[in-house]
Structures are given as structure tokens and as C-alpha cells.
Coordinates of C-alpha atoms and ligand atoms in Angstrom, one line a residue:
M1 CA -0.7 -5.5 -7.6
C2 CA -1.8 -9.0 -8.7
G3 CA -4.5 -10.5 -6.6
I4 CA -4.8 -14.2 -5.7
V5 CA -7.8 -16.1 -4.5
G6 CA -8.3 -19.8 -4.0
Y7 CA -10.9 -22.1 -2.6
I8 CA -11.2 -25.7 -1.8
G9 CA -14.2 -27.2 0.1
K10 CA -17.8 -28.2 -0.3
R11 CA -19.1 -25.0 -1.8
E12 CA -19.2 -24.2 -5.5
A13 CA -15.8 -22.5 -5.9
Y14 CA -16.7 -20.0 -8.7
P15 CA -18.9 -17.6 -6.8
V16 CA -16.4 -17.5 -3.9
L17 CA -13.6 -16.8 -6.3
I18 CA -15.4 -14.0 -8.2
K19 CA -16.4 -12.4 -4.9
G20 CA -12.9 -12.7 -3.7
L21 CA -11.5 -11.1 -6.9
K22 CA -13.8 -8.2 -6.4
R23 CA -12.6 -7.7 -2.9
L24 CA -9.0 -7.5 -4.3
E25 CA -9.9 -5.1 -7.1
Y26 CA -8.5 -2.2 -5.1
R27 CA -5.0 -3.6 -5.6
G28 CA -5.1 -2.4 -9.2
Y29 CA -5.1 -4.8 -12.2
D30 CA -5.7 -5.1 -15.9
S31 CA -7.0 -8.6 -16.5
A32 CA -8.6 -11.4 -14.6
G33 CA -8.9 -15.2 -14.8
V34 CA -10.1 -18.3 -13.0
A35 CA -9.3 -22.0 -13.1
L36 CA -11.8 -24.5 -11.9
L37 CA -11.6 -28.2 -11.3
N38 CA -14.4 -30.6 -10.7
D39 CA -14.4 -34.2 -9.4
K40 CA -14.5 -35.5 -13.0
N41 CA -11.0 -34.1 -13.3
N42 CA -12.2 -31.5 -15.7
L43 CA -9.9 -28.5 -15.5
R44 CA -11.1 -25.3 -17.2
V45 CA -9.5 -21.9 -17.4
Y46 CA -11.4 -18.7 -18.3
K47 CA -9.5 -15.4 -18.5
T48 CA -9.9 -12.0 -20.1
K49 CA -8.5 -8.5 -20.3
G50 CA -10.4 -6.0 -18.3
K51 CA -12.3 -6.1 -15.1
V52 CA -13.7 -8.9 -13.0
A53 CA -17.1 -8.0 -14.4
D54 CA -15.7 -8.7 -17.9
L55 CA -14.6 -12.1 -16.7
E56 CA -18.0 -12.8 -15.3
Q57 CA -19.6 -11.9 -18.6
Y58 CA -17.1 -14.1 -20.5
A59 CA -17.8 -17.1 -18.2
A60 CA -21.6 -16.5 -18.1
D61 CA -22.4 -19.3 -20.6
K62 CA -19.6 -21.6 -19.6
D63 CA -19.3 -24.6 -17.2
T64 CA -18.2 -23.1 -13.9
S65 CA -18.8 -26.2 -11.8
G66 CA -16.3 -27.5 -9.2
C67 CA -15.5 -27.1 -5.5
I68 CA -11.9 -26.2 -6.1
G69 CA -10.5 -23.3 -7.9
I70 CA -7.9 -20.5 -8.2
A71 CA -8.4 -17.0 -9.5
H72 CA -6.3 -14.0 -10.3
T73 CA -6.2 -10.3 -11.1
R74 CA -3.1 -9.4 -13.1
W75 CA -1.1 -6.2 -13.1
A76 CA 1.0 -6.5 -16.2
T77 CA 4.8 -6.6 -15.8
H78 CA 6.0 -9.1 -18.5
G79 CA 3.8 -8.9 -21.6
E80 CA 0.9 -6.5 -22.3
P81 CA -2.5 -6.8 -20.7
N82 CA -4.4 -9.3 -22.8
S83 CA -6.2 -12.6 -22.3
N84 CA -3.2 -14.6 -23.4
N85 CA -1.0 -13.1 -20.7
A86 CA -3.7 -13.2 -18.1
H87 CA -3.5 -15.9 -15.4
P88 CA -4.0 -18.8 -14.8
H89 CA -1.4 -20.3 -17.1
M90 CA -1.5 -23.9 -18.1
S91 CA 1.5 -26.2 -18.4
F92 CA 2.4 -28.0 -21.6
S93 CA 0.8 -31.3 -20.5
G94 CA -2.5 -29.6 -19.8
D95 CA -2.4 -30.9 -16.2
L96 CA -1.4 -27.9 -14.2
A97 CA -2.8 -24.4 -13.9
I98 CA -0.9 -21.7 -12.0
I99 CA -1.5 -18.1 -10.7
H100 CA 1.3 -15.9 -9.6
N101 CA 2.0 -12.6 -8.0
G102 CA 5.6 -11.4 -8.2
I103 CA 8.4 -11.5 -10.7
I104 CA 10.6 -14.4 -11.8
E105 CA 13.8 -12.5 -12.5
N106 CA 15.7 -15.3 -14.2
Y107 CA 12.7 -16.2 -16.4
A108 CA 14.5 -15.5 -19.7
F109 CA 17.2 -18.0 -18.9
L110 CA 14.8 -20.6 -17.7
K111 CA 12.5 -20.1 -20.7
K112 CA 15.4 -20.6 -23.1
L113 CA 16.4 -23.8 -21.3
L114 CA 12.8 -25.1 -21.6
Q115 CA 12.5 -24.1 -25.2
Q116 CA 15.6 -26.0 -26.0
K117 CA 13.8 -29.1 -24.5
G118 CA 11.0 -28.5 -26.9
I119 CA 8.5 -26.8 -24.7
K120 CA 6.3 -24.3 -26.4
F121 CA 5.1 -21.1 -24.7
N122 CA 1.7 -19.4 -25.1
S123 CA 2.3 -16.1 -23.4
N124 CA 5.0 -13.4 -22.8
T125 CA 4.8 -13.8 -19.1
D126 CA 7.5 -14.8 -16.6
T127 CA 4.8 -16.8 -14.8
E128 CA 4.3 -19.3 -17.6
V129 CA 8.0 -20.3 -17.3
L130 CA 7.3 -21.4 -13.7
V131 CA 4.4 -23.7 -14.5
Q132 CA 6.3 -25.1 -17.5
L133 CA 9.3 -25.8 -15.4
I134 CA 7.3 -27.5 -12.6
D135 CA 5.6 -29.7 -15.2
Y136 CA 8.9 -30.5 -16.9
I137 CA 10.5 -31.6 -13.6
R138 CA 7.4 -33.6 -12.7
T139 CA 7.2 -35.5 -15.9
K140 CA 11.0 -35.9 -16.5
K141 CA 11.8 -36.9 -12.9
K142 CA 8.5 -38.7 -12.4
T143 CA 8.0 -37.0 -9.1
D144 CA 4.9 -35.9 -7.3
L145 CA 3.8 -32.3 -7.7
L146 CA 5.1 -31.1 -4.3
T147 CA 8.6 -32.3 -5.1
A148 CA 8.5 -30.7 -8.5
V149 CA 7.4 -27.4 -7.0
R150 CA 10.2 -27.6 -4.4
I151 CA 12.8 -28.3 -7.1
A152 CA 11.5 -25.6 -9.4
L153 CA 11.3 -23.0 -6.7
R154 CA 14.9 -23.6 -5.8
A155 CA 15.9 -22.8 -9.4
V156 CA 13.9 -19.5 -9.4
I157 CA 15.3 -16.1 -8.6
G158 CA 12.7 -13.5 -7.7
A159 CA 9.5 -13.0 -5.8
Y160 CA 6.4 -15.2 -5.9
A161 CA 3.1 -16.0 -4.3
I162 CA 1.7 -18.9 -6.3
A163 CA -1.2 -21.3 -6.3
I164 CA -1.3 -24.4 -8.5
L165 CA -4.1 -26.8 -9.4
D166 CA -3.4 -30.3 -10.7
K167 CA -6.0 -31.9 -13.0
N168 CA -5.1 -35.3 -11.6
N169 CA -5.7 -34.3 -8.0
P170 CA -9.1 -32.5 -7.6
D171 CA -8.6 -32.5 -3.8
Q172 CA -5.6 -30.3 -3.6
I173 CA -4.1 -26.9 -4.1
I174 CA -0.4 -26.2 -3.7
A175 CA 0.6 -22.7 -2.7
A176 CA 3.9 -21.1 -2.0
R177 CA 5.4 -17.7 -1.3
K178 CA 8.6 -15.7 -1.3
S179 CA 8.5 -11.9 -0.9
S180 CA 4.9 -11.7 -2.0
P181 CA 2.1 -12.1 0.5
L182 CA -0.2 -15.1 0.8
V183 CA -2.8 -15.9 3.4
I184 CA -4.7 -19.1 4.0
G185 CA -8.1 -19.0 5.6
I186 CA -9.2 -22.0 7.6
G187 CA -12.9 -22.7 7.6
Q188 CA -15.0 -25.7 8.6
D189 CA -13.8 -28.4 6.1
E190 CA -12.7 -25.8 3.7
F191 CA -9.8 -23.6 3.0
F192 CA -9.4 -20.2 1.3
L193 CA -6.4 -18.4 -0.2
G194 CA -5.9 -14.7 -0.6
S195 CA -3.2 -12.1 -1.3
D196 CA -4.6 -10.6 1.9
A197 CA -7.4 -11.4 4.2
S198 CA -10.1 -9.4 2.4
P199 CA -11.4 -12.2 0.2
I200 CA -11.4 -14.5 3.2
I201 CA -13.0 -12.7 6.2
E202 CA -16.5 -13.2 5.0
Y203 CA -16.1 -16.9 5.6
T204 CA -13.6 -17.2 8.5
D205 CA -11.5 -15.1 10.8
K206 CA -8.9 -17.8 11.3
V207 CA -5.9 -17.4 9.1
I208 CA -2.3 -18.4 8.6
Y209 CA 0.2 -16.0 7.0
L210 CA 2.7 -18.0 5.0
D211 CA 6.4 -17.1 5.5
D212 CA 9.0 -16.8 2.9
K213 CA 9.9 -20.1 1.2
D214 CA 6.8 -21.9 2.7
I215 CA 5.0 -24.4 0.5
A216 CA 1.5 -25.3 1.7
V217 CA -0.3 -28.4 0.6
I218 CA -3.9 -27.7 1.0
T219 CA -6.0 -30.8 0.8
K220 CA -9.8 -31.2 1.2
G221 CA -10.7 -32.9 4.4
K222 CA -7.1 -33.0 5.8
P223 CA -5.1 -30.7 8.1
L224 CA -3.0 -28.1 6.4
D225 CA 0.5 -29.3 5.6
I226 CA 3.2 -26.6 5.3
V227 CA 6.9 -27.4 4.5
D228 CA 9.8 -25.3 3.5
I229 CA 11.7 -25.6 0.2
N230 CA 13.8 -28.4 1.7
N231 CA 10.7 -30.4 2.7
E232 CA 11.1 -29.6 6.4
K233 CA 7.8 -29.1 8.2
T234 CA 7.2 -25.6 9.5
D235 CA 4.8 -24.5 12.2
H236 CA 2.4 -21.7 12.0
E237 CA 0.2 -20.0 14.5
V238 CA -3.4 -19.6 13.5
K239 CA -4.2 -15.9 13.8
T240 CA -7.6 -14.3 14.3
V241 CA -8.2 -11.4 11.9
D242 CA -9.8 -8.4 13.3
I243 CA -11.4 -6.9 10.2
N244 CA -15.1 -6.8 9.6
I245 CA -16.9 -6.7 6.3
S246 CA -18.1 -3.1 6.7
Q247 CA -14.5 -2.0 6.8
I248 CA -14.0 -3.3 3.3
E249 CA -17.2 -2.0 1.8
K250 CA -18.2 1.5 0.7
G251 CA -20.9 2.0 3.3
G252 CA -23.0 4.4 1.2
F253 CA -20.1 6.4 -0.2
P254 CA -19.7 6.5 -4.0
H255 CA -16.0 5.7 -3.7
F256 CA -13.7 4.1 -1.1
M257 CA -11.4 7.1 -1.3
L258 CA -14.2 9.4 -0.1
K259 CA -15.2 7.0 2.6
E260 CA -11.6 6.8 3.8
I261 CA -11.2 10.6 3.7
F262 CA -14.3 10.9 5.9
E263 CA -13.2 8.1 8.2
Q264 CA -10.0 10.0 9.3
P265 CA -11.4 11.5 12.5
D266 CA -12.3 8.1 13.8
C267 CA -9.2 6.5 12.4
L268 CA -7.0 8.9 14.3
K269 CA -8.9 8.2 17.5
D270 CA -8.2 4.5 17.0
C271 CA -4.6 5.3 16.3
M272 CA -4.2 7.2 19.5
R273 CA -6.4 5.0 21.7
G274 CA -4.4 3.4 24.5
R275 CA -1.4 5.4 23.6
I276 CA -2.4 8.9 24.7
N277 CA -3.9 8.9 28.2
V278 CA -7.3 10.3 29.0
E279 CA -5.9 13.5 30.4
A280 CA -4.0 14.0 27.1
D281 CA -0.8 14.7 28.8
N282 CA 1.2 11.5 28.3
I283 CA 2.0 9.1 25.5
V284 CA 3.0 5.4 26.0
L285 CA 4.3 3.5 23.0
S286 CA 5.0 -0.1 23.9
A287 CA 7.6 -0.4 21.2
I288 CA 9.7 2.3 22.9
I289 CA 9.4 0.9 26.4
D290 CA 10.3 -2.6 25.2
N291 CA 13.3 -1.4 23.1
R292 CA 14.6 1.4 25.1
K293 CA 18.2 0.4 24.8
H294 CA 18.1 0.5 20.9
L295 CA 15.9 3.6 20.6
I296 CA 16.9 6.0 23.2
N297 CA 20.3 7.0 22.0
P298 CA 20.9 6.2 18.3
R299 CA 23.6 7.8 16.3
R300 CA 21.0 8.8 13.8
I301 CA 17.7 7.6 12.3
I302 CA 17.1 6.8 8.7
I303 CA 13.5 6.7 7.4
V304 CA 12.9 4.5 4.4
A305 CA 9.6 4.5 2.5
C306 CA 8.0 5.1 -0.9
G307 CA 5.3 7.4 -2.2
T308 CA 2.9 8.8 0.3
S309 CA 4.6 7.0 3.1
W310 CA 7.8 8.8 2.1
H311 CA 6.0 12.1 2.4
A312 CA 4.9 11.1 5.9
G313 CA 8.6 10.3 6.6
L314 CA 9.6 13.9 5.7
I315 CA 7.2 15.1 8.3
G316 CA 8.6 12.5 10.7
K317 CA 12.1 13.9 10.2
L318 CA 11.0 17.4 11.2
L319 CA 9.2 16.0 14.3
I320 CA 12.0 13.8 15.5
E321 CA 14.7 16.4 14.9
D322 CA 12.6 19.0 16.7
F323 CA 11.6 16.9 19.7
C324 CA 14.4 14.4 20.0
Q325 CA 17.5 16.2 18.6
I326 CA 18.5 13.1 16.7
P327 CA 19.7 13.6 13.1
V328 CA 17.2 12.0 10.7
E329 CA 17.6 11.2 7.0
V330 CA 14.7 10.3 4.8
E331 CA 15.4 7.9 1.9
Y332 CA 13.4 6.5 -1.0
A333 CA 13.5 2.8 -0.2
S334 CA 14.1 2.1 -3.9
E335 CA 17.3 4.2 -3.9
F336 CA 18.5 3.1 -0.5
R337 CA 18.4 -0.6 -1.4
Y338 CA 20.8 -0.2 -4.2
S339 CA 23.1 2.3 -2.4
N340 CA 25.9 1.3 -0.1
P341 CA 24.8 3.2 3.0
V342 CA 27.1 3.7 5.9
I343 CA 25.0 2.0 8.6
N344 CA 25.9 0.2 11.8
S345 CA 24.3 -1.1 15.0
Q346 CA 24.1 2.4 16.4
D347 CA 21.6 3.4 13.7
V348 CA 17.8 3.0 13.8
V349 CA 15.9 2.6 10.5
I350 CA 12.2 3.4 10.5
A351 CA 10.4 1.7 7.7
I352 CA 7.0 3.2 6.8
S353 CA 4.4 1.3 4.7
Q354 CA 0.7 1.3 4.6
S355 CA 0.5 -2.1 3.0
G356 CA 3.5 -3.6 4.7
E357 CA 4.3 -5.4 1.4
T358 CA 6.1 -2.8 -0.7
A359 CA 9.0 -4.7 -2.3
D360 CA 11.5 -1.8 -2.2
T361 CA 10.8 -1.1 1.5
L362 CA 11.2 -4.7 2.4
A363 CA 14.5 -4.9 0.5
A364 CA 15.7 -1.7 2.3
I365 CA 14.9 -3.3 5.6
E366 CA 16.8 -6.4 4.7
L367 CA 19.9 -4.4 3.7
A368 CA 19.8 -2.3 6.9
K369 CA 19.3 -5.4 9.0
K370 CA 22.3 -7.0 7.4
K371 CA 24.4 -4.0 8.3
G372 CA 23.3 -4.2 11.9
A373 CA 20.7 -1.4 12.3
F374 CA 17.7 -1.7 14.6
I375 CA 14.5 -1.6 12.5
Y376 CA 11.2 0.0 13.6
G377 CA 8.2 -0.5 11.3
I378 CA 5.2 1.8 11.0
C379 CA 2.5 -0.1 9.1
N380 CA -1.2 -0.5 8.7
A381 CA -1.8 -4.0 7.4
I382 CA -1.6 -6.3 10.4
G383 CA 0.5 -9.4 9.9
S384 CA 1.9 -8.2 6.6
S385 CA 5.5 -8.8 5.6
I386 CA 7.1 -5.6 6.8
P387 CA 6.0 -5.8 10.5
R388 CA 7.2 -9.4 10.4
A389 CA 10.6 -8.3 9.1
T390 CA 11.2 -5.5 11.6
H391 CA 12.5 -5.7 15.1
T392 CA 9.7 -3.7 16.6
G393 CA 7.1 -1.1 15.5
S394 CA 3.8 0.5 15.8
Y395 CA 0.7 -0.2 13.8
I396 CA -1.3 2.9 12.7
H397 CA -4.6 1.1 13.3
V398 CA -6.6 3.0 10.6
G399 CA -8.4 -0.1 9.2
P400 CA -8.1 -1.5 5.7
E401 CA -7.4 1.2 3.1
I402 CA -8.9 0.2 -0.2
G403 CA -8.7 3.3 -2.4
V404 CA -5.4 3.2 -4.3
A405 CA -4.7 6.8 -3.4
S406 CA -3.6 6.7 0.2
T407 CA -5.4 9.1 2.5
K408 CA -6.2 7.9 6.0
A409 CA -3.0 5.9 6.1
F410 CA -1.0 9.1 5.6
T411 CA -2.6 10.9 8.5
G412 CA -2.3 7.7 10.6
Q413 CA 1.4 7.5 9.8
V414 CA 2.0 11.2 10.7
T415 CA 0.1 10.6 13.9
V416 CA 2.3 7.7 14.9
L417 CA 5.4 9.6 13.9
A418 CA 4.2 12.5 16.1
M419 CA 3.6 10.2 19.1
L420 CA 6.9 8.5 18.5
A421 CA 8.8 11.8 18.4
L422 CA 7.0 13.0 21.5
A423 CA 7.5 9.8 23.5
L424 CA 11.2 9.5 22.5
G425 CA 11.8 13.2 23.2
K426 CA 10.4 12.8 26.6
E427 CA 12.5 9.7 27.3
R428 CA 15.6 11.5 26.1
G429 CA 14.8 14.7 28.0
T430 CA 15.0 16.8 24.8
I431 CA 11.5 18.2 24.9
D432 CA 10.4 20.5 27.7
N433 CA 7.4 19.3 29.6
M434 CA 5.2 22.3 28.7
K435 CA 5.7 21.8 25.0
Y436 CA 5.3 18.0 25.4
V437 CA 1.9 18.4 27.1
K438 CA 0.8 21.2 24.7
V439 CA 1.4 19.1 21.6
I440 CA -0.2 16.0 23.0
N441 CA -3.2 18.1 23.9
A442 CA -3.3 19.5 20.4
L443 CA -2.9 16.0 18.9
S444 CA -5.9 14.7 20.9
E445 CA -8.0 17.6 19.5
I446 CA -7.1 16.8 15.9
P447 CA -10.1 14.4 15.2
A448 CA -12.6 17.0 16.3
K449 CA -10.9 19.6 14.1
M450 CA -10.9 17.2 11.2
E451 CA -14.7 16.7 11.6
H452 CA -15.1 20.5 11.3
L453 CA -12.9 20.6 8.2
L454 CA -14.9 17.8 6.6
E455 CA -17.9 20.0 6.9
Q456 CA -16.3 22.2 4.2
S457 CA -16.5 19.4 1.6
D458 CA -19.3 21.1 -0.4
N459 CA -17.2 24.3 -0.6
I460 CA -14.2 22.2 -1.8
K461 CA -16.4 20.4 -4.3
D462 CA -17.5 23.8 -5.7
I463 CA -13.9 25.0 -5.9
S464 CA -12.8 21.8 -7.7
R465 CA -15.3 22.3 -10.5
I466 CA -13.6 25.6 -11.4
F467 CA -10.2 23.9 -11.9
T468 CA -10.9 20.9 -14.1
Y469 CA -9.6 22.8 -17.1
A470 CA -6.0 22.7 -15.9
H471 CA -3.3 20.5 -17.3
N472 CA -0.7 21.5 -14.7
F473 CA -0.9 22.4 -11.0
L474 CA 1.8 23.7 -8.7
Y475 CA 1.6 23.0 -4.9
L476 CA 3.6 25.1 -2.5
G477 CA 4.2 24.9 1.2
R478 CA 7.0 25.5 3.7
G479 CA 8.4 23.8 6.8
Y480 CA 5.9 21.2 8.0
N481 CA 3.7 22.0 5.1
Y482 CA 6.2 21.4 2.3
P483 CA 5.6 17.5 2.5
V484 CA 1.9 18.4 2.5
A485 CA 2.4 20.2 -0.8
L486 CA 4.2 17.1 -2.2
E487 CA 1.4 14.8 -1.0
G488 CA -1.3 17.1 -2.4
A489 CA 0.4 17.1 -5.8
L490 CA 0.8 13.3 -5.7
K491 CA -2.9 12.8 -4.9
L492 CA -4.0 15.0 -7.8
K493 CA -1.8 13.3 -10.4
E494 CA -2.6 9.8 -9.2
I495 CA -6.3 10.0 -9.6
S496 CA -7.0 12.9 -12.1
Y497 CA -4.0 12.4 -14.4
I498 CA -3.3 16.1 -14.2
H499 CA 0.4 16.9 -13.9
A500 CA 1.2 18.4 -10.5
E501 CA 4.4 19.4 -8.8
G502 CA 5.0 20.0 -5.1
Y503 CA 7.7 22.6 -4.1
P504 CA 8.9 24.4 -1.0
A505 CA 7.4 27.8 -1.6
A506 CA 10.7 29.6 -1.5
E507 CA 12.1 27.5 -4.3
M508 CA 9.4 28.8 -6.7
K509 CA 11.6 31.6 -7.9
H510 CA 14.5 29.2 -8.6
G511 CA 12.7 27.7 -11.6
P512 CA 9.0 26.8 -11.4
I513 CA 8.0 30.5 -11.6
A514 CA 8.8 30.3 -15.3
L515 CA 5.7 28.1 -15.7
I516 CA 3.3 30.3 -13.9
D517 CA 0.6 32.0 -16.0
E518 CA -3.2 32.2 -16.1
E519 CA -3.4 28.5 -17.2
M520 CA -1.6 27.1 -14.2
P521 CA -3.4 27.1 -10.8
V522 CA -1.2 27.2 -7.7
V523 CA -2.3 25.6 -4.4
V524 CA -0.6 27.3 -1.5
V525 CA -0.6 26.2 2.1
A526 CA -0.3 29.6 3.8
T527 CA -1.2 29.1 7.4
K528 CA -0.3 31.6 10.1
N529 CA 3.0 30.3 11.3
I530 CA 6.5 31.5 11.5
L531 CA 6.9 31.6 7.7
Y532 CA 3.5 33.2 6.9
D533 CA 4.8 36.5 5.7
K534 CA 7.2 34.8 3.3
V535 CA 4.5 32.7 1.8
L536 CA 2.3 35.7 1.5
S537 CA 5.0 37.3 -0.7
N538 CA 5.0 34.2 -2.8
I539 CA 1.2 34.5 -3.3
Q540 CA 1.7 38.1 -4.4
E541 CA 4.3 37.0 -6.9
I542 CA 2.0 34.3 -8.3
K543 CA -0.9 36.8 -8.6
A544 CA 1.3 39.3 -10.4
R545 CA 1.7 36.5 -13.1
H546 CA -2.1 36.1 -13.3
A547 CA -2.3 32.5 -12.0
R548 CA -5.3 31.4 -9.9
V549 CA -4.5 30.6 -6.3
I550 CA -6.2 28.1 -4.1
A551 CA -5.0 28.9 -0.6
I552 CA -5.2 26.8 2.6
V553 CA -5.3 29.4 5.3
S554 CA -5.8 29.7 9.1
E555 CA -9.3 30.5 10.2
G556 CA -10.1 34.2 9.8
D557 CA -7.2 35.1 7.6
D558 CA -8.6 37.9 5.4
T559 CA -5.3 39.0 4.0
V560 CA -4.9 35.9 1.9
R561 CA -8.6 35.7 1.3
N562 CA -8.4 39.1 -0.5
L563 CA -5.6 37.8 -2.7
A564 CA -6.6 34.3 -3.5
D565 CA -9.2 33.0 -5.9
A566 CA -10.4 30.3 -3.6
V567 CA -9.8 29.8 0.1
I568 CA -10.1 26.8 2.5
E569 CA -9.8 27.6 6.2
L570 CA -8.0 25.3 8.7
P571 CA -8.8 25.2 12.4
Q572 CA -5.9 26.4 14.5
T573 CA -3.4 23.8 15.8
E574 CA 0.2 23.5 16.7
E575 CA 2.4 24.1 13.7
C576 CA 4.0 20.7 13.8
L577 CA 0.5 19.1 13.5
E578 CA -0.8 21.3 10.7
P579 CA -0.1 18.5 8.1
L580 CA -2.8 16.4 9.8
L581 CA -5.3 19.1 8.9
A582 CA -3.9 20.7 5.8
S583 CA -3.7 17.3 3.9
L584 CA -7.5 16.8 4.2
P585 CA -8.7 19.6 1.9
L586 CA -6.0 18.6 -0.6
Q587 CA -7.2 15.0 -0.6
M588 CA -10.8 16.3 -1.1
L589 CA -9.7 18.7 -3.9
A590 CA -7.9 15.9 -5.7
Y591 CA -10.9 13.6 -5.2
Y592 CA -13.5 16.1 -6.5
I593 CA -11.4 17.2 -9.5
A594 CA -11.0 13.5 -10.5
V595 CA -14.7 12.8 -10.1
A596 CA -15.6 15.9 -12.1
K597 CA -13.3 14.6 -14.8
G598 CA -15.0 11.2 -14.7
K599 CA -11.9 9.3 -13.6
D600 CA -11.8 5.9 -11.9
V601 CA -10.9 7.3 -8.5
D602 CA -10.5 4.0 -6.6
Q603 CA -8.6 2.2 -9.3
P604 CA -6.6 4.7 -11.3
R605 CA -4.9 3.5 -14.4
N606 CA -1.5 1.8 -14.1
L607 CA -1.4 2.0 -10.3
A608 CA -1.4 -0.8 -7.8
K609 CA -2.3 -0.6 -4.1
S610 CA 0.5 -2.9 -2.9
V611 CA 3.6 -2.5 -5.0
T612 CA 5.0 -6.0 -4.4
V613 CA 7.5 -5.9 -7.3
E614 CA 10.3 -3.5 -8.0
Ligands
M6R701 O1 2.0 0.5 1.1 P1 3.1 1.5 1.1 O2 2.8 2.6 2.0 O3 4.5 1.0 1.3 O4 3.0 2.1 -0.4 C1 3.9 3.1 -0.8 C2 3.4 3.8 -2.1 O5 3.3 2.8 -3.1 C3 2.1 4.4 -1.9 O6 2.1 5.4 -0.9 C4 1.6 5.1 -3.2 O7 2.4 6.2 -3.4 C5 0.1 5.5 -3.0 N1 -0.6 5.2 -4.2 C6 -0.1 6.9 -2.8 O8 -1.4 7.4 -2.8

């Protein structure tokens, strides 16, 4: 969602801001803008619908001087994507420029109030209300900007990460956050701002993550000053970010998504490193050791997540129930947060999120916490809001995921869930030792098997070319592979805009079979496991209706090969780990179909990488 970049220091701000916006492009956006201030108190705002490249083109013949500036990529919520609604927004006096990520929920009420005071609005956004309110308070009460910001933020309901420039103060940026992420980079006599660390790491690895209701006064040549909404000073630890530039660049791949698909073997090694021992017969998760009393005997576990992370949660349920004999429910965070769940201190809530910033998942955590549950986070983005809101957790350690369609984060989440289920099952004595060691062994072999699978990418590319005609796809799987079918369908629809549905294979005859004809390809995960024969019958039923079948099969399966139109072979593994392998060809299939259709794979329309609003 919206991206924020800021700079104050000795460099020219404009190139830093543009580069920073490009680093945040992965978040998804529809317009971009920049505000620049020079030491002659000359505040200029340039903004346009479209990409950062369009902004660059628009500003090419304009004055971009100044060593202080803020910049933004907007993902439209209030008001259509156009240059008027793009950020930065100026206040009525022409003194203040603001950028904002989040939603001001009571904007309509505040707007009406300000309009009654004679203030005219230039956009349809909720953000403009905030800057007008701040300027109104500043001029009416004759206060300094910080005081006006504090008062205004107290009147605001909703989520925000903001940065404000004041024409009269070319040495200062004021930034604040609540429920939307904001990071300050600390350089030598310079500061950077970012929605995450990616626009900052090129210049410094020292960062401060702002907490909710923090307001930072960032002044050139002075130490950082952070207060809360009541003007009380707050302390922050300066953290070192462990991300390097190559992790956020394409490294020779045409798209981040393809790079991230191919990174998975290494990512999973990183994810397991230090957790699975060298003999591959034991797992140590520090979160379990440190929180034994909460985790060892819960009444039940509730998994909350959205999208792909929710699919990982479905696999987590099967793993935990199998190895730990604890009942598990999997909830969409967006539904859970508005339900009235029966939760108490005997429950454990596992929140799964790649970005660690998903608004619905954060709200679900807050609700569960209020009701007394113990919260375990499974996240990728280090230092993000969800790990900070949970009691404990495990990072998946797969490195920054830039492509909007989640790939390596999914397999990282499933890997952590598998390790969690195994370690907890061992502690509880609900998994026998032979099985425990066998599954750990198999888990440690997954990266090598993924490498082998990735060698089939040319075959999958060829298959994908045959299926670009389709307007609808059906994905089927059973047991552990049912969430794989859901995830495969989500990948395809996200990046190719082809409608796709995932179903448990046996449900096909309860409805979806009515859709099946020669126009509708069906992807079936038909590996040799306990339900193989039943899935085989499903394939026969599909073929009898003349649909084309793409089958994901176990190596050497000639029976399905003889029935299906296209076949992708998976190396053998434990059934519970098949999702780690079966999801790869489905990611590649979606990727190559989208590329063949000429779609913008890394930034699909309407989607955002971090969904920081409801
Ligand atoms: O960052 P999160 O894991 O919390 O994000 C949840 C979903 O928004 C995300 O998985 C989304 O479905 C992806 N675009 C899937 O590819």
C-alpha cells in the first residue's frame, strides 16, 4: 500500500526520494508525488497519476532543488487515482505539505467541520483533511507545528503514517505513526524516512522503528526528538538492519517473482538454519523453550491470517493437529476481528503475516490479546508491527519479498509451522520419535528437492503457453494438498487476472463439476498418498467431460501421465511436506501464464504488498 519516503540532510533530496519510491514500488500504487523544500523557503509539490517514471518525466523540466523533501506512492482508497488525489497534499495557507499512509476514518466529520470554518478542499482524500486540520489548529491557536500535529492527531480516528514539511522551517520534517509502519534511517548528519527499510538501506543500516502514537521531530544537524501524543519523550533503540541491496534487486531475473521462486531452496535453508540440528534429528525453536508454560498445553490454537498466509495456516492446522493433538481453528483475520470469539487465557493465537503489517491481522491480535490469549507471531519482515505486538514468535527468515504475489514467504511460513508442530509435538509427547526424526529428515531434504523441481521450469513454461486461452481454471487437491490448490488458484488470479477456484477434489461433484468442459483447464495435485485413488477417479470424471488436466504427480506415475494433458513430477517426500514441493510448480505456472499474457507480474493491478488498511 502507500509508500512513504523522506530525506533531510546535505544531499539533494530529489534523487534520494525518487530512488526510494522505486524501492517501494513493490507495495502497489497508482500515483506518485514529491514535495521539496529549499533554503529559500521555496516549497514545491509535483505529483501525477501513474508510475514513479511518470513522475520523473513530469518533474524533468521543473525545479527539484532542495535538501529536504517527502515523497509518496498512493494506493487509492478515498477518491480515484488522479493527480489531484495524489500526495503530497498542501494546506490552505500553502505552508504545509503532507504525505500519509492509512485511513482517517472520521474524515467526513472533520471535513464538514473545517468546511463550516470556510476551508476549501482540493481533493477527495481523507489525507487532505488531516493537513487542513493541522494548519487550522496552528493558525487559529497560534501554536508551533508540533503542538498542532499533536492536537490534530488526538482528534483523528484511524490509521496513519505521516510526514509533514513546513515551508517556514526548511530544517525539519515532522513524522508520526499509528497502525501504519514508519522507519527512520539515521545517517551521518542526515535522516531518511521510509514505510520500510528498503529505501534507506543504501545509505545507512541504523534505523529506528516508530511505535504507535509516536511523533518524531527530525531536524537537520540535531539529534532525533521523539515524543508521544501527550508530548512525553519516548526512548527508542537504534536497530541495525540486516538487509543488503542485492536482496531487494532483481539480480538478473526479469521479475522479482521469478527471482523469489528460484530463491526458495536457499530461503528454506536459512529458515531452518540453527533450528534443525546437523544430524537432522532434532528441532529447537527458542520461542517454544522460552514460553513452554503458555504453549505446551493450550485448550486450543486459533490461527489468524489473510490471503496466502491464511493458506499456510490451513496447512499449519493439519500439521499441529497431527503432531500435537491440539484442536486448531483457522480464521480469516478480517472476520475474526469483528466476531465475538470465545477466547481466554488457555488459548494460543498464531498470527501469520509476511509483511507483519496487515491491518486485519494486527486488529485480530489486539482482540485476542484483550481476551487474554497468548499470541505467537510467524512473520518475515523483521521489526514490523505484528512481531512487536505478539508475545513471542518465529521469523521465517526468507529475506525481503518484493513481488506482490507471495511465493517464498508461503513456503517459509509452512516450514516454520512444520518445525513448530514437530517441536511442540515432541515436547507434549504426542508424536512418536521415529516419525519425529523421519519428518525432520525429510524437511531438511526439501531444499535439494526444490532445486530439482526448479530444473523443470522450461517444461512448465511450455505447458503454460498452451493454457493462456482460458478464462477460468479449477484447482483441486486433497488433505495437505487442498490448501495448495487454494494457493495455486490465488497465484493465478492475482497476476494473470484469470478467474481460478481452488477446491477439495471430492467437493468437485457437489457443484463445480457443472462448469467443467473443454474450455476450463483443471489443475489437479494427484500425488501418491493415501487419497491417490480417489483423486484418480476425479481426474477420470474431468476427462470424461473433455477438460484439459494439468496434473502434479509423484515421480514415475504413469497412470496419471496417461490420463492428463500435461504432467509435472514431484520428488518423493513425506505427505505432510508435499505442500512445500507442490506449491512451486503452481507458482511457476501462474508466473509463466501471466508473462505470456503480458501482465505486470510484480505489480498486479489493484493489489498492494502490505495491506495496511481494512
Ligand atoms: O503480509 P501478509 O502475509 O499479512 O499478507 C496477507 C495477504 O495480503 C497476502 O498474502 C496476499 O494474499 C498476497 N498478495 C498473496 O500473494
